Amino acid sequence: MTKGFTIDFTGQTIIVTGGNRGIGYELSRGVATAGANVAIIYKSSKDADSVAEKIAKEFGVKSKAYQADVSKADIVTKVFKQIDEELGPVTGLVANAGVSVVKPATELTEEDFNFVYGVNVLGVFNTATAAAKLWTARQSKGSIVINSSMSSQIINQAGENIPLTQVFYNSSKAAVSSVAKGLAAEWAPHGIRVNTLSPGYVNTDQTSHMDPKLRTYQAANIPLRRFAEPQEMVGQTVLLLSDYASYMTGGEYFVDGGQLVW
Ligand code: NAP
């Protein structure tokens, strides 16, 4: 008898938005480790093609980068069809791409709102519905993991009782965690599961610009006393994509070093 658990996505295709860098890059590598073909969606990075080629070589899977702005529904629908044809039937989506604008609320603009919500809420919605349309058309099941944030629940601090000034980011994450629950309820009859991965602070470009004093303050206030590495987001994501999570839908899973216990 074989001992242990194995997650094997061989022959499946998983789309990772923002899969070329940061957390998304490790999630792309994570699903490729389990044998999936990986479609990376990016917006403007110059090295996405070479990232996909590297993953293909390292894991012996098909991997290709597709340039698409997730906030544009028609482009997303077209690209998802292309991926399905080129890499093989799409079985999973990791809606990971996300952006932030850090400014005091009194300086935030309508343009900032449209930028943040366009990616973090509408972009997730566009990619999730594009995947669901593929699956319902051929009556196949599918799994969607949305990368939200612990910011869906808390207002992060920049110091004792001093909030981080990212009202649009935090509220967009609360919104997208609710979108996930709504889609999970709507699509459960079709065998489409939708769950949320909600990370705490992770060492990526999004957090590297932070003042070192602020990073030290924040790390000291996390029960595990450090930021996560992007690889630490892989286990939960791969689990949610797999059949081991067949009874899990509509959940929000915090991978936050215990931050939410306070
Ligand atoms: P990151 O390093 O800043 O990377 C963002 C990724 O999103 C890039 O691949 C970028 O593509 C892509 N992207 C941005 N706008 C896009 C658009 N309109 N269309 C398509 N792709 C787009 O981000 P990260 O820190 O890894 O974060 C990934 C996710 O985790 C985000 O949703 C973020 O909110 C969430 N999160 C991060 C942290 C953290 O501490 N880092 C904590 C909690 C949650 P290009 O490379 O082409 O620009």
PDB file of C-alpha atoms and ligand atoms in Angstrom:
ATOM      1  CA  MET A   1       0.000   0.000   0.000  1.00  0.00           C
ATOM      2  CA  THR A   2       1.301   3.476  -0.869  1.00  0.00           C
ATOM      3  CA  LYS A   3       1.764   5.624   2.201  1.00  0.00           C
ATOM      4  CA  GLY A   4       1.140   9.355   2.315  1.00  0.00           C
ATOM      5  CA  PHE A   5      -0.955  11.723   0.246  1.00  0.00           C
ATOM      6  CA  THR A   6      -0.266  12.657  -3.332  1.00  0.00           C
ATOM      7  CA  ILE A   7      -1.751  15.533  -5.272  1.00  0.00           C
ATOM      8  CA  ASP A   8      -1.389  14.902  -8.974  1.00  0.00           C
ATOM      9  CA  PHE A   9      -2.613  17.448 -11.537  1.00  0.00           C
ATOM     10  CA  THR A  10      -1.020  15.704 -14.526  1.00  0.00           C
ATOM     11  CA  GLY A  11      -2.928  16.484 -17.736  1.00  0.00           C
ATOM     12  CA  GLN A  12      -4.761  19.409 -16.132  1.00  0.00           C
ATOM     13  CA  THR A  13      -4.282  23.097 -16.898  1.00  0.00           C
ATOM     14  CA  ILE A  14      -4.325  25.695 -14.150  1.00  0.00           C
ATOM     15  CA  ILE A  15      -4.396  29.441 -14.777  1.00  0.00           C
ATOM     16  CA  VAL A  16      -2.548  31.695 -12.337  1.00  0.00           C
ATOM     17  CA  THR A  17      -3.161  35.423 -12.747  1.00  0.00           C
ATOM     18  CA  GLY A  18      -0.113  37.427 -11.723  1.00  0.00           C
ATOM     19  CA  GLY A  19       1.715  34.099 -11.878  1.00  0.00           C
ATOM     20  CA  ASN A  20       4.977  35.589 -13.080  1.00  0.00           C
ATOM     21  CA  ARG A  21       6.215  37.130  -9.825  1.00  0.00           C
ATOM     22  CA  GLY A  22       5.677  37.413  -6.077  1.00  0.00           C
ATOM     23  CA  ILE A  23       3.228  34.982  -4.493  1.00  0.00           C
ATOM     24  CA  GLY A  24       1.823  34.087  -7.912  1.00  0.00           C
ATOM     25  CA  TYR A  25       5.194  32.871  -9.149  1.00  0.00           C
ATOM     26  CA  GLU A  26       5.445  30.380  -6.285  1.00  0.00           C
ATOM     27  CA  LEU A  27       1.825  29.318  -6.865  1.00  0.00           C
ATOM     28  CA  SER A  28       2.660  28.694 -10.548  1.00  0.00           C
ATOM     29  CA  ARG A  29       5.632  26.574  -9.492  1.00  0.00           C
ATOM     30  CA  GLY A  30       3.489  24.825  -6.879  1.00  0.00           C
ATOM     31  CA  VAL A  31       0.845  23.630  -9.337  1.00  0.00           C
ATOM     32  CA  ALA A  32       3.566  22.677 -11.842  1.00  0.00           C
ATOM     33  CA  THR A  33       5.275  20.616  -9.099  1.00  0.00           C
ATOM     34  CA  ALA A  34       2.010  18.662  -8.899  1.00  0.00           C
ATOM     35  CA  GLY A  35       2.168  18.112 -12.692  1.00  0.00           C
ATOM     36  CA  ALA A  36      -0.252  20.768 -13.989  1.00  0.00           C
ATOM     37  CA  ASN A  37       0.263  22.732 -17.168  1.00  0.00           C
ATOM     38  CA  VAL A  38       0.413  26.381 -16.127  1.00  0.00           C
ATOM     39  CA  ALA A  39      -0.944  29.447 -17.895  1.00  0.00           C
ATOM     40  CA  ILE A  40       0.498  32.611 -16.418  1.00  0.00           C
ATOM     41  CA  ILE A  41      -1.476  35.811 -16.898  1.00  0.00           C
ATOM     42  CA  TYR A  42       0.459  39.045 -16.460  1.00  0.00           C
ATOM     43  CA  LYS A  43      -0.068  42.689 -17.263  1.00  0.00           C
ATOM     44  CA  SER A  44       3.178  44.377 -18.206  1.00  0.00           C
ATOM     45  CA  SER A  45       6.255  42.510 -16.933  1.00  0.00           C
ATOM     46  CA  LYS A  46       8.913  41.980 -19.566  1.00  0.00           C
ATOM     47  CA  ASP A  47      10.132  38.582 -18.357  1.00  0.00           C
ATOM     48  CA  ALA A  48       6.857  36.604 -18.111  1.00  0.00           C
ATOM     49  CA  ASP A  49       7.659  34.495 -21.202  1.00  0.00           C
ATOM     50  CA  SER A  50      11.004  33.426 -19.790  1.00  0.00           C
ATOM     51  CA  VAL A  51       9.426  32.692 -16.387  1.00  0.00           C
ATOM     52  CA  ALA A  52       6.921  30.356 -18.096  1.00  0.00           C
ATOM     53  CA  GLU A  53       9.690  28.694 -20.131  1.00  0.00           C
ATOM     54  CA  LYS A  54      11.722  28.127 -16.982  1.00  0.00           C
ATOM     55  CA  ILE A  55       8.756  26.474 -15.235  1.00  0.00           C
ATOM     56  CA  ALA A  56       8.071  24.268 -18.277  1.00  0.00           C
ATOM     57  CA  LYS A  57      11.683  23.092 -18.314  1.00  0.00           C
ATOM     58  CA  GLU A  58      12.004  22.578 -14.564  1.00  0.00           C
ATOM     59  CA  PHE A  59       8.814  20.541 -14.117  1.00  0.00           C
ATOM     60  CA  GLY A  60       8.324  18.955 -17.560  1.00  0.00           C
ATOM     61  CA  VAL A  61       4.900  20.547 -18.058  1.00  0.00           C
ATOM     62  CA  LYS A  62       3.434  22.926 -20.617  1.00  0.00           C
ATOM     63  CA  SER A  63       3.661  26.516 -19.467  1.00  0.00           C
ATOM     64  CA  LYS A  64       2.999  29.737 -21.316  1.00  0.00           C
ATOM     65  CA  ALA A  65       2.585  33.398 -20.400  1.00  0.00           C
ATOM     66  CA  TYR A  66      -0.423  35.364 -21.661  1.00  0.00           C
ATOM     67  CA  GLN A  67      -0.567  39.145 -21.515  1.00  0.00           C
ATOM     68  CA  ALA A  68      -4.027  40.310 -20.402  1.00  0.00           C
ATOM     69  CA  ASP A  69      -5.406  43.037 -18.173  1.00  0.00           C
ATOM     70  CA  VAL A  70      -7.774  41.146 -15.853  1.00  0.00           C
ATOM     71  CA  SER A  71      -9.960  44.232 -15.478  1.00  0.00           C
ATOM     72  CA  LYS A  72     -11.071  43.873 -19.125  1.00  0.00           C
ATOM     73  CA  ALA A  73     -13.744  41.160 -19.343  1.00  0.00           C
ATOM     74  CA  ASP A  74     -13.708  40.685 -23.126  1.00  0.00           C
ATOM     75  CA  ILE A  75      -9.918  40.211 -23.210  1.00  0.00           C
ATOM     76  CA  VAL A  76     -10.051  37.759 -20.309  1.00  0.00           C
ATOM     77  CA  THR A  77     -12.758  35.644 -21.980  1.00  0.00           C
ATOM     78  CA  LYS A  78     -10.746  35.497 -25.213  1.00  0.00           C
ATOM     79  CA  VAL A  79      -7.505  34.567 -23.467  1.00  0.00           C
ATOM     80  CA  PHE A  80      -9.144  31.842 -21.368  1.00  0.00           C
ATOM     81  CA  LYS A  81     -10.494  30.194 -24.554  1.00  0.00           C
ATOM     82  CA  GLN A  82      -7.032  30.431 -26.112  1.00  0.00           C
ATOM     83  CA  ILE A  83      -5.424  28.821 -23.039  1.00  0.00           C
ATOM     84  CA  ASP A  84      -7.998  26.020 -23.054  1.00  0.00           C
ATOM     85  CA  GLU A  85      -7.164  25.274 -26.693  1.00  0.00           C
ATOM     86  CA  GLU A  86      -3.388  25.658 -26.444  1.00  0.00           C
ATOM     87  CA  LEU A  87      -2.502  24.034 -23.107  1.00  0.00           C
ATOM     88  CA  GLY A  88      -5.424  21.608 -22.693  1.00  0.00           C
ATOM     89  CA  PRO A  89      -8.654  21.742 -20.690  1.00  0.00           C
ATOM     90  CA  VAL A  90      -8.531  24.299 -17.882  1.00  0.00           C
ATOM     91  CA  THR A  91      -9.466  22.685 -14.540  1.00  0.00           C
ATOM     92  CA  GLY A  92      -8.410  25.330 -12.039  1.00  0.00           C
ATOM     93  CA  LEU A  93      -7.943  29.049 -11.603  1.00  0.00           C
ATOM     94  CA  VAL A  94      -5.854  30.930  -9.093  1.00  0.00           C
ATOM     95  CA  ALA A  95      -7.130  34.526  -9.196  1.00  0.00           C
ATOM     96  CA  ASN A  96      -4.047  35.998  -7.600  1.00  0.00           C
ATOM     97  CA  ALA A  97      -3.328  39.321  -9.362  1.00  0.00           C
ATOM     98  CA  GLY A  98      -3.813  42.238  -7.003  1.00  0.00           C
ATOM     99  CA  VAL A  99      -2.719  45.852  -6.582  1.00  0.00           C
ATOM    100  CA  SER A 100      -2.644  48.451  -3.860  1.00  0.00           C
ATOM    101  CA  VAL A 101      -2.508  52.231  -3.540  1.00  0.00           C
ATOM    102  CA  VAL A 102      -1.149  53.469  -0.217  1.00  0.00           C
ATOM    103  CA  LYS A 103      -2.246  57.056   0.466  1.00  0.00           C
ATOM    104  CA  PRO A 104      -4.193  58.904   3.142  1.00  0.00           C
ATOM    105  CA  ALA A 105      -7.923  58.619   2.444  1.00  0.00           C
ATOM    106  CA  THR A 106      -8.245  62.344   1.791  1.00  0.00           C
ATOM    107  CA  GLU A 107      -5.806  62.022  -1.126  1.00  0.00           C
ATOM    108  CA  LEU A 108      -7.325  58.966  -2.764  1.00  0.00           C
ATOM    109  CA  THR A 109      -9.000  59.606  -6.120  1.00  0.00           C
ATOM    110  CA  GLU A 110     -11.657  58.008  -8.287  1.00  0.00           C
ATOM    111  CA  GLU A 111      -8.815  56.867 -10.533  1.00  0.00           C
ATOM    112  CA  ASP A 112      -7.191  55.085  -7.558  1.00  0.00           C
ATOM    113  CA  PHE A 113     -10.532  53.430  -6.764  1.00  0.00           C
ATOM    114  CA  ASN A 114     -10.994  52.205 -10.335  1.00  0.00           C
ATOM    115  CA  PHE A 115      -7.398  50.934 -10.443  1.00  0.00           C
ATOM    116  CA  VAL A 116      -7.607  48.969  -7.171  1.00  0.00           C
ATOM    117  CA  TYR A 117     -11.162  47.668  -7.544  1.00  0.00           C
ATOM    118  CA  GLY A 118     -10.623  47.055 -11.274  1.00  0.00           C
ATOM    119  CA  VAL A 119      -7.996  44.413 -10.486  1.00  0.00           C
ATOM    120  CA  ASN A 120      -8.847  43.193  -6.976  1.00  0.00           C
ATOM    121  CA  VAL A 121     -12.618  42.847  -7.412  1.00  0.00           C
ATOM    122  CA  LEU A 122     -13.639  43.167 -11.076  1.00  0.00           C
ATOM    123  CA  GLY A 123     -10.486  41.368 -12.261  1.00  0.00           C
ATOM    124  CA  VAL A 124     -11.196  38.422  -9.969  1.00  0.00           C
ATOM    125  CA  PHE A 125     -14.848  38.405 -11.046  1.00  0.00           C
ATOM    126  CA  ASN A 126     -13.887  38.515 -14.751  1.00  0.00           C
ATOM    127  CA  THR A 127     -11.462  35.604 -14.483  1.00  0.00           C
ATOM    128  CA  ALA A 128     -13.774  33.527 -12.269  1.00  0.00           C
ATOM    129  CA  THR A 129     -16.720  33.952 -14.653  1.00  0.00           C
ATOM    130  CA  ALA A 130     -14.534  33.220 -17.705  1.00  0.00           C
ATOM    131  CA  ALA A 131     -13.470  29.934 -16.062  1.00  0.00           C
ATOM    132  CA  ALA A 132     -17.026  29.084 -14.979  1.00  0.00           C
ATOM    133  CA  LYS A 133     -18.288  29.647 -18.544  1.00  0.00           C
ATOM    134  CA  LEU A 134     -15.743  27.146 -19.884  1.00  0.00           C
ATOM    135  CA  TRP A 135     -16.736  24.586 -17.252  1.00  0.00           C
ATOM    136  CA  THR A 136     -20.505  24.958 -17.458  1.00  0.00           C
ATOM    137  CA  ALA A 137     -20.355  24.734 -21.286  1.00  0.00           C
ATOM    138  CA  ARG A 138     -18.768  21.291 -21.060  1.00  0.00           C
ATOM    139  CA  GLN A 139     -20.423  20.302 -17.777  1.00  0.00           C
ATOM    140  CA  SER A 140     -17.137  19.767 -15.986  1.00  0.00           C
ATOM    141  CA  LYS A 141     -16.215  20.617 -12.416  1.00  0.00           C
ATOM    142  CA  GLY A 142     -13.576  23.174 -11.502  1.00  0.00           C
ATOM    143  CA  SER A 143     -11.864  24.836  -8.572  1.00  0.00           C
ATOM    144  CA  ILE A 144     -11.132  28.520  -8.079  1.00  0.00           C
ATOM    145  CA  VAL A 145      -8.802  29.929  -5.435  1.00  0.00           C
ATOM    146  CA  ILE A 146      -9.013  33.683  -4.959  1.00  0.00           C
ATOM    147  CA  ASN A 147      -6.054  35.423  -3.359  1.00  0.00           C
ATOM    148  CA  SER A 148      -7.690  37.906  -0.993  1.00  0.00           C
ATOM    149  CA  SER A 149      -5.858  39.052   2.165  1.00  0.00           C
ATOM    150  CA  MET A 150      -6.161  39.123   5.928  1.00  0.00           C
ATOM    151  CA  SER A 151      -6.942  42.796   5.172  1.00  0.00           C
ATOM    152  CA  SER A 152     -10.444  41.592   4.305  1.00  0.00           C
ATOM    153  CA  GLN A 153     -10.939  41.355   8.080  1.00  0.00           C
ATOM    154  CA  ILE A 154      -8.582  43.792   9.771  1.00  0.00           C
ATOM    155  CA  ILE A 155      -7.111  47.248   9.357  1.00  0.00           C
ATOM    156  CA  ASN A 156      -3.342  46.740   9.439  1.00  0.00           C
ATOM    157  CA  GLN A 157      -1.375  49.008  11.693  1.00  0.00           C
ATOM    158  CA  ALA A 158       1.608  51.169  10.879  1.00  0.00           C
ATOM    159  CA  GLY A 159       2.180  51.721  14.606  1.00  0.00           C
ATOM    160  CA  GLU A 160       0.247  51.612  17.869  1.00  0.00           C
ATOM    161  CA  ASN A 161      -3.289  52.631  16.820  1.00  0.00           C
ATOM    162  CA  ILE A 162      -1.967  54.137  13.572  1.00  0.00           C
ATOM    163  CA  PRO A 163      -3.644  52.542  10.553  1.00  0.00           C
ATOM    164  CA  LEU A 164      -1.911  51.707   7.280  1.00  0.00           C
ATOM    165  CA  THR A 165      -3.419  54.138   4.781  1.00  0.00           C
ATOM    166  CA  GLN A 166      -4.888  51.767   2.230  1.00  0.00           C
ATOM    167  CA  VAL A 167      -8.643  52.091   2.543  1.00  0.00           C
ATOM    168  CA  PHE A 168      -9.360  51.034  -1.059  1.00  0.00           C
ATOM    169  CA  TYR A 169      -7.090  47.981  -0.809  1.00  0.00           C
ATOM    170  CA  ASN A 170      -8.595  46.752   2.463  1.00  0.00           C
ATOM    171  CA  SER A 171     -12.175  47.293   1.361  1.00  0.00           C
ATOM    172  CA  SER A 172     -11.504  45.660  -2.035  1.00  0.00           C
ATOM    173  CA  LYS A 173     -10.289  42.562  -0.215  1.00  0.00           C
ATOM    174  CA  ALA A 174     -13.401  42.504   1.996  1.00  0.00           C
ATOM    175  CA  ALA A 175     -15.446  42.817  -1.193  1.00  0.00           C
ATOM    176  CA  VAL A 176     -13.648  40.035  -3.035  1.00  0.00           C
ATOM    177  CA  SER A 177     -13.932  37.667  -0.059  1.00  0.00           C
ATOM    178  CA  SER A 178     -17.688  38.246  -0.277  1.00  0.00           C
ATOM    179  CA  VAL A 179     -17.653  37.766  -4.064  1.00  0.00           C
ATOM    180  CA  ALA A 180     -16.010  34.376  -3.423  1.00  0.00           C
ATOM    181  CA  LYS A 181     -18.795  33.303  -1.079  1.00  0.00           C
ATOM    182  CA  GLY A 182     -21.497  34.443  -3.503  1.00  0.00           C
ATOM    183  CA  LEU A 183     -19.928  32.595  -6.436  1.00  0.00           C
ATOM    184  CA  ALA A 184     -19.406  29.482  -4.294  1.00  0.00           C
ATOM    185  CA  ALA A 185     -23.111  29.413  -3.460  1.00  0.00           C
ATOM    186  CA  GLU A 186     -24.193  30.091  -7.065  1.00  0.00           C
ATOM    187  CA  TRP A 187     -21.893  27.564  -8.693  1.00  0.00           C
ATOM    188  CA  ALA A 188     -21.993  24.690  -6.181  1.00  0.00           C
ATOM    189  CA  PRO A 189     -24.737  22.952  -8.239  1.00  0.00           C
ATOM    190  CA  HIS A 190     -22.303  22.929 -11.202  1.00  0.00           C
ATOM    191  CA  GLY A 191     -19.489  21.302  -9.210  1.00  0.00           C
ATOM    192  CA  ILE A 192     -17.478  24.520  -9.228  1.00  0.00           C
ATOM    193  CA  ARG A 193     -15.815  25.250  -5.892  1.00  0.00           C
ATOM    194  CA  VAL A 194     -14.671  28.751  -4.937  1.00  0.00           C
ATOM    195  CA  ASN A 195     -12.458  29.431  -1.936  1.00  0.00           C
ATOM    196  CA  THR A 196     -10.280  32.247  -0.689  1.00  0.00           C
ATOM    197  CA  LEU A 197      -6.654  32.171   0.375  1.00  0.00           C
ATOM    198  CA  SER A 198      -6.049  35.127   2.664  1.00  0.00           C
ATOM    199  CA  PRO A 199      -2.367  35.724   3.344  1.00  0.00           C
ATOM    200  CA  GLY A 200      -0.829  37.839   6.059  1.00  0.00           C
ATOM    201  CA  TYR A 201       2.311  39.843   5.259  1.00  0.00           C
ATOM    202  CA  VAL A 202       4.402  38.146   2.572  1.00  0.00           C
ATOM    203  CA  ASN A 203       7.858  39.142   1.333  1.00  0.00           C
ATOM    204  CA  THR A 204       7.136  40.350  -2.236  1.00  0.00           C
ATOM    205  CA  ASP A 205       7.417  43.564  -4.275  1.00  0.00           C
ATOM    206  CA  GLN A 206       4.153  44.679  -2.661  1.00  0.00           C
ATOM    207  CA  THR A 207       5.738  44.753   0.804  1.00  0.00           C
ATOM    208  CA  SER A 208       9.409  45.409  -0.043  1.00  0.00           C
ATOM    209  CA  HIS A 209       8.806  49.138  -0.537  1.00  0.00           C
ATOM    210  CA  MET A 210       7.704  49.473   3.096  1.00  0.00           C
ATOM    211  CA  ASP A 211       9.790  51.467   5.536  1.00  0.00           C
ATOM    212  CA  PRO A 212      12.114  48.981   7.347  1.00  0.00           C
ATOM    213  CA  LYS A 213      10.951  50.371  10.724  1.00  0.00           C
ATOM    214  CA  LEU A 214       7.357  49.631   9.745  1.00  0.00           C
ATOM    215  CA  ARG A 215       8.239  46.099   8.653  1.00  0.00           C
ATOM    216  CA  THR A 216       9.988  45.478  11.989  1.00  0.00           C
ATOM    217  CA  TYR A 217       6.969  46.829  13.885  1.00  0.00           C
ATOM    218  CA  GLN A 218       4.580  44.648  11.925  1.00  0.00           C
ATOM    219  CA  ALA A 219       6.693  41.501  12.205  1.00  0.00           C
ATOM    220  CA  ALA A 220       6.942  41.959  15.979  1.00  0.00           C
ATOM    221  CA  ASN A 221       3.143  41.994  16.144  1.00  0.00           C
ATOM    222  CA  ILE A 222       2.646  38.706  14.300  1.00  0.00           C
ATOM    223  CA  PRO A 223       2.476  35.668  16.619  1.00  0.00           C
ATOM    224  CA  LEU A 224       5.067  33.867  14.431  1.00  0.00           C
ATOM    225  CA  ARG A 225       7.170  37.089  14.546  1.00  0.00           C
ATOM    226  CA  ARG A 226       8.011  37.285  10.843  1.00  0.00           C
ATOM    227  CA  PHE A 227       6.617  37.896   7.357  1.00  0.00           C
ATOM    228  CA  ALA A 228       5.840  34.810   5.265  1.00  0.00           C
ATOM    229  CA  GLU A 229       7.828  33.701   2.254  1.00  0.00           C
ATOM    230  CA  PRO A 230       5.732  33.357  -0.922  1.00  0.00           C
ATOM    231  CA  GLN A 231       6.316  29.561  -0.949  1.00  0.00           C
ATOM    232  CA  GLU A 232       4.351  29.329   2.299  1.00  0.00           C
ATOM    233  CA  MET A 233       1.156  30.140   0.363  1.00  0.00           C
ATOM    234  CA  VAL A 234       1.507  27.084  -1.863  1.00  0.00           C
ATOM    235  CA  GLY A 235       0.243  24.269   0.396  1.00  0.00           C
ATOM    236  CA  GLN A 236      -3.202  25.757   1.074  1.00  0.00           C
ATOM    237  CA  THR A 237      -3.667  26.762  -2.570  1.00  0.00           C
ATOM    238  CA  VAL A 238      -2.759  23.373  -3.997  1.00  0.00           C
ATOM    239  CA  LEU A 239      -4.973  21.666  -1.415  1.00  0.00           C
ATOM    240  CA  LEU A 240      -7.967  23.851  -2.368  1.00  0.00           C
ATOM    241  CA  LEU A 241      -7.426  23.136  -6.071  1.00  0.00           C
ATOM    242  CA  SER A 242      -7.281  19.393  -5.449  1.00  0.00           C
ATOM    243  CA  ASP A 243      -9.937  16.762  -4.858  1.00  0.00           C
ATOM    244  CA  TYR A 244      -8.791  16.488  -1.226  1.00  0.00           C
ATOM    245  CA  ALA A 245     -10.812  19.697  -0.847  1.00  0.00           C
ATOM    246  CA  SER A 246     -13.910  18.252  -2.564  1.00  0.00           C
ATOM    247  CA  TYR A 247     -16.156  19.291   0.367  1.00  0.00           C
ATOM    248  CA  MET A 248     -14.610  22.730   0.749  1.00  0.00           C
ATOM    249  CA  THR A 249     -16.308  25.677  -0.879  1.00  0.00           C
ATOM    250  CA  GLY A 250     -17.066  29.245   0.170  1.00  0.00           C
ATOM    251  CA  GLY A 251     -14.285  29.167   2.758  1.00  0.00           C
ATOM    252  CA  GLU A 252     -11.741  31.849   3.581  1.00  0.00           C
ATOM    253  CA  TYR A 253      -8.429  30.344   4.683  1.00  0.00           C
ATOM    254  CA  PHE A 254      -5.988  32.589   6.526  1.00  0.00           C
ATOM    255  CA  VAL A 255      -2.279  31.896   6.141  1.00  0.00           C
ATOM    256  CA  ASP A 256      -1.135  34.753   8.324  1.00  0.00           C
ATOM    257  CA  GLY A 257       1.302  33.530  10.968  1.00  0.00           C
ATOM    258  CA  GLY A 258      -1.513  33.823  13.503  1.00  0.00           C
ATOM    259  CA  GLN A 259      -2.078  37.558  12.928  1.00  0.00           C
ATOM    260  CA  LEU A 260      -5.852  37.303  13.319  1.00  0.00           C
ATOM    261  CA  VAL A 261      -5.689  35.793  16.797  1.00  0.00           C
ATOM    262  CA  TRP A 262      -5.116  39.198  18.369  1.00  0.00           C
TER     263      TRP A 262
HETATM  264  P1  NAP B   1       3.104  41.547  -6.671  1.00  0.00           P
HETATM  265  O1  NAP B   1       4.420  40.925  -6.367  1.00  0.00           O
HETATM  266  O2  NAP B   1       2.963  43.029  -6.637  1.00  0.00           O
HETATM  267  O3  NAP B   1       2.601  40.996  -8.099  1.00  0.00           O
HETATM  268  C1  NAP B   1       1.365  41.395  -8.630  1.00  0.00           C
HETATM  269  C2  NAP B   1       1.051  40.523  -9.820  1.00  0.00           C
HETATM  270  O4  NAP B   1      -0.252  40.885 -10.329  1.00  0.00           O
HETATM  271  C3  NAP B   1       2.032  40.717 -10.971  1.00  0.00           C
HETATM  272  O5  NAP B   1       2.276  39.465 -11.570  1.00  0.00           O
HETATM  273  C4  NAP B   1       1.279  41.629 -11.933  1.00  0.00           C
HETATM  274  O6  NAP B   1       1.650  41.480 -13.308  1.00  0.00           O
HETATM  275  C5  NAP B   1      -0.152  41.128 -11.729  1.00  0.00           C
HETATM  276  N1  NAP B   1      -1.139  42.150 -12.126  1.00  0.00           N
HETATM  277  C6  NAP B   1      -1.315  43.374 -11.574  1.00  0.00           C
HETATM  278  N2  NAP B   1      -2.308  44.025 -12.231  1.00  0.00           N
HETATM  279  C7  NAP B   1      -2.760  43.187 -13.192  1.00  0.00           C
HETATM  280  C8  NAP B   1      -3.760  43.276 -14.188  1.00  0.00           C
HETATM  281  N3  NAP B   1      -4.531  44.383 -14.334  1.00  0.00           N
HETATM  282  N4  NAP B   1      -3.944  42.230 -15.036  1.00  0.00           N
HETATM  283  C9  NAP B   1      -3.174  41.113 -14.929  1.00  0.00           C
HETATM  284  N5  NAP B   1      -2.219  40.964 -13.988  1.00  0.00           N
HETATM  285  C10 NAP B   1      -2.006  41.988 -13.144  1.00  0.00           C
HETATM  286  O7  NAP B   1       1.967  41.000  -5.699  1.00  0.00           O
HETATM  287  P2  NAP B   1       2.026  39.937  -4.504  1.00  0.00           P
HETATM  288  O8  NAP B   1       2.542  40.622  -3.310  1.00  0.00           O
HETATM  289  O9  NAP B   1       2.648  38.682  -4.972  1.00  0.00           O
HETATM  290  O10 NAP B   1       0.473  39.711  -4.267  1.00  0.00           O
HETATM  291  C11 NAP B   1      -0.275  38.747  -4.968  1.00  0.00           C
HETATM  292  C12 NAP B   1      -1.687  38.725  -4.374  1.00  0.00           C
HETATM  293  O11 NAP B   1      -1.605  38.450  -2.978  1.00  0.00           O
HETATM  294  C13 NAP B   1      -2.416  40.069  -4.489  1.00  0.00           C
HETATM  295  O12 NAP B   1      -3.783  39.846  -4.744  1.00  0.00           O
HETATM  296  C14 NAP B   1      -2.211  40.678  -3.110  1.00  0.00           C
HETATM  297  O13 NAP B   1      -3.183  41.623  -2.789  1.00  0.00           O
HETATM  298  C15 NAP B   1      -2.297  39.440  -2.247  1.00  0.00           C
HETATM  299  N6  NAP B   1      -1.651  39.623  -0.931  1.00  0.00           N
HETATM  300  C16 NAP B   1      -0.342  39.985  -0.844  1.00  0.00           C
HETATM  301  C17 NAP B   1       0.222  40.148   0.426  1.00  0.00           C
HETATM  302  C18 NAP B   1       1.659  40.533   0.611  1.00  0.00           C
HETATM  303  O14 NAP B   1       2.054  40.811   1.755  1.00  0.00           O
HETATM  304  N7  NAP B   1       2.479  40.561  -0.416  1.00  0.00           N
HETATM  305  C19 NAP B   1      -0.557  39.928   1.565  1.00  0.00           C
HETATM  306  C20 NAP B   1      -1.880  39.560   1.424  1.00  0.00           C
HETATM  307  C21 NAP B   1      -2.417  39.396   0.163  1.00  0.00           C
HETATM  308  P3  NAP B   1       2.937  42.307 -13.880  1.00  0.00           P
HETATM  309  O15 NAP B   1       4.160  41.636 -13.314  1.00  0.00           O
HETATM  310  O16 NAP B   1       2.840  42.163 -15.371  1.00  0.00           O
HETATM  311  O17 NAP B   1       2.770  43.702 -13.391  1.00  0.00           O
END
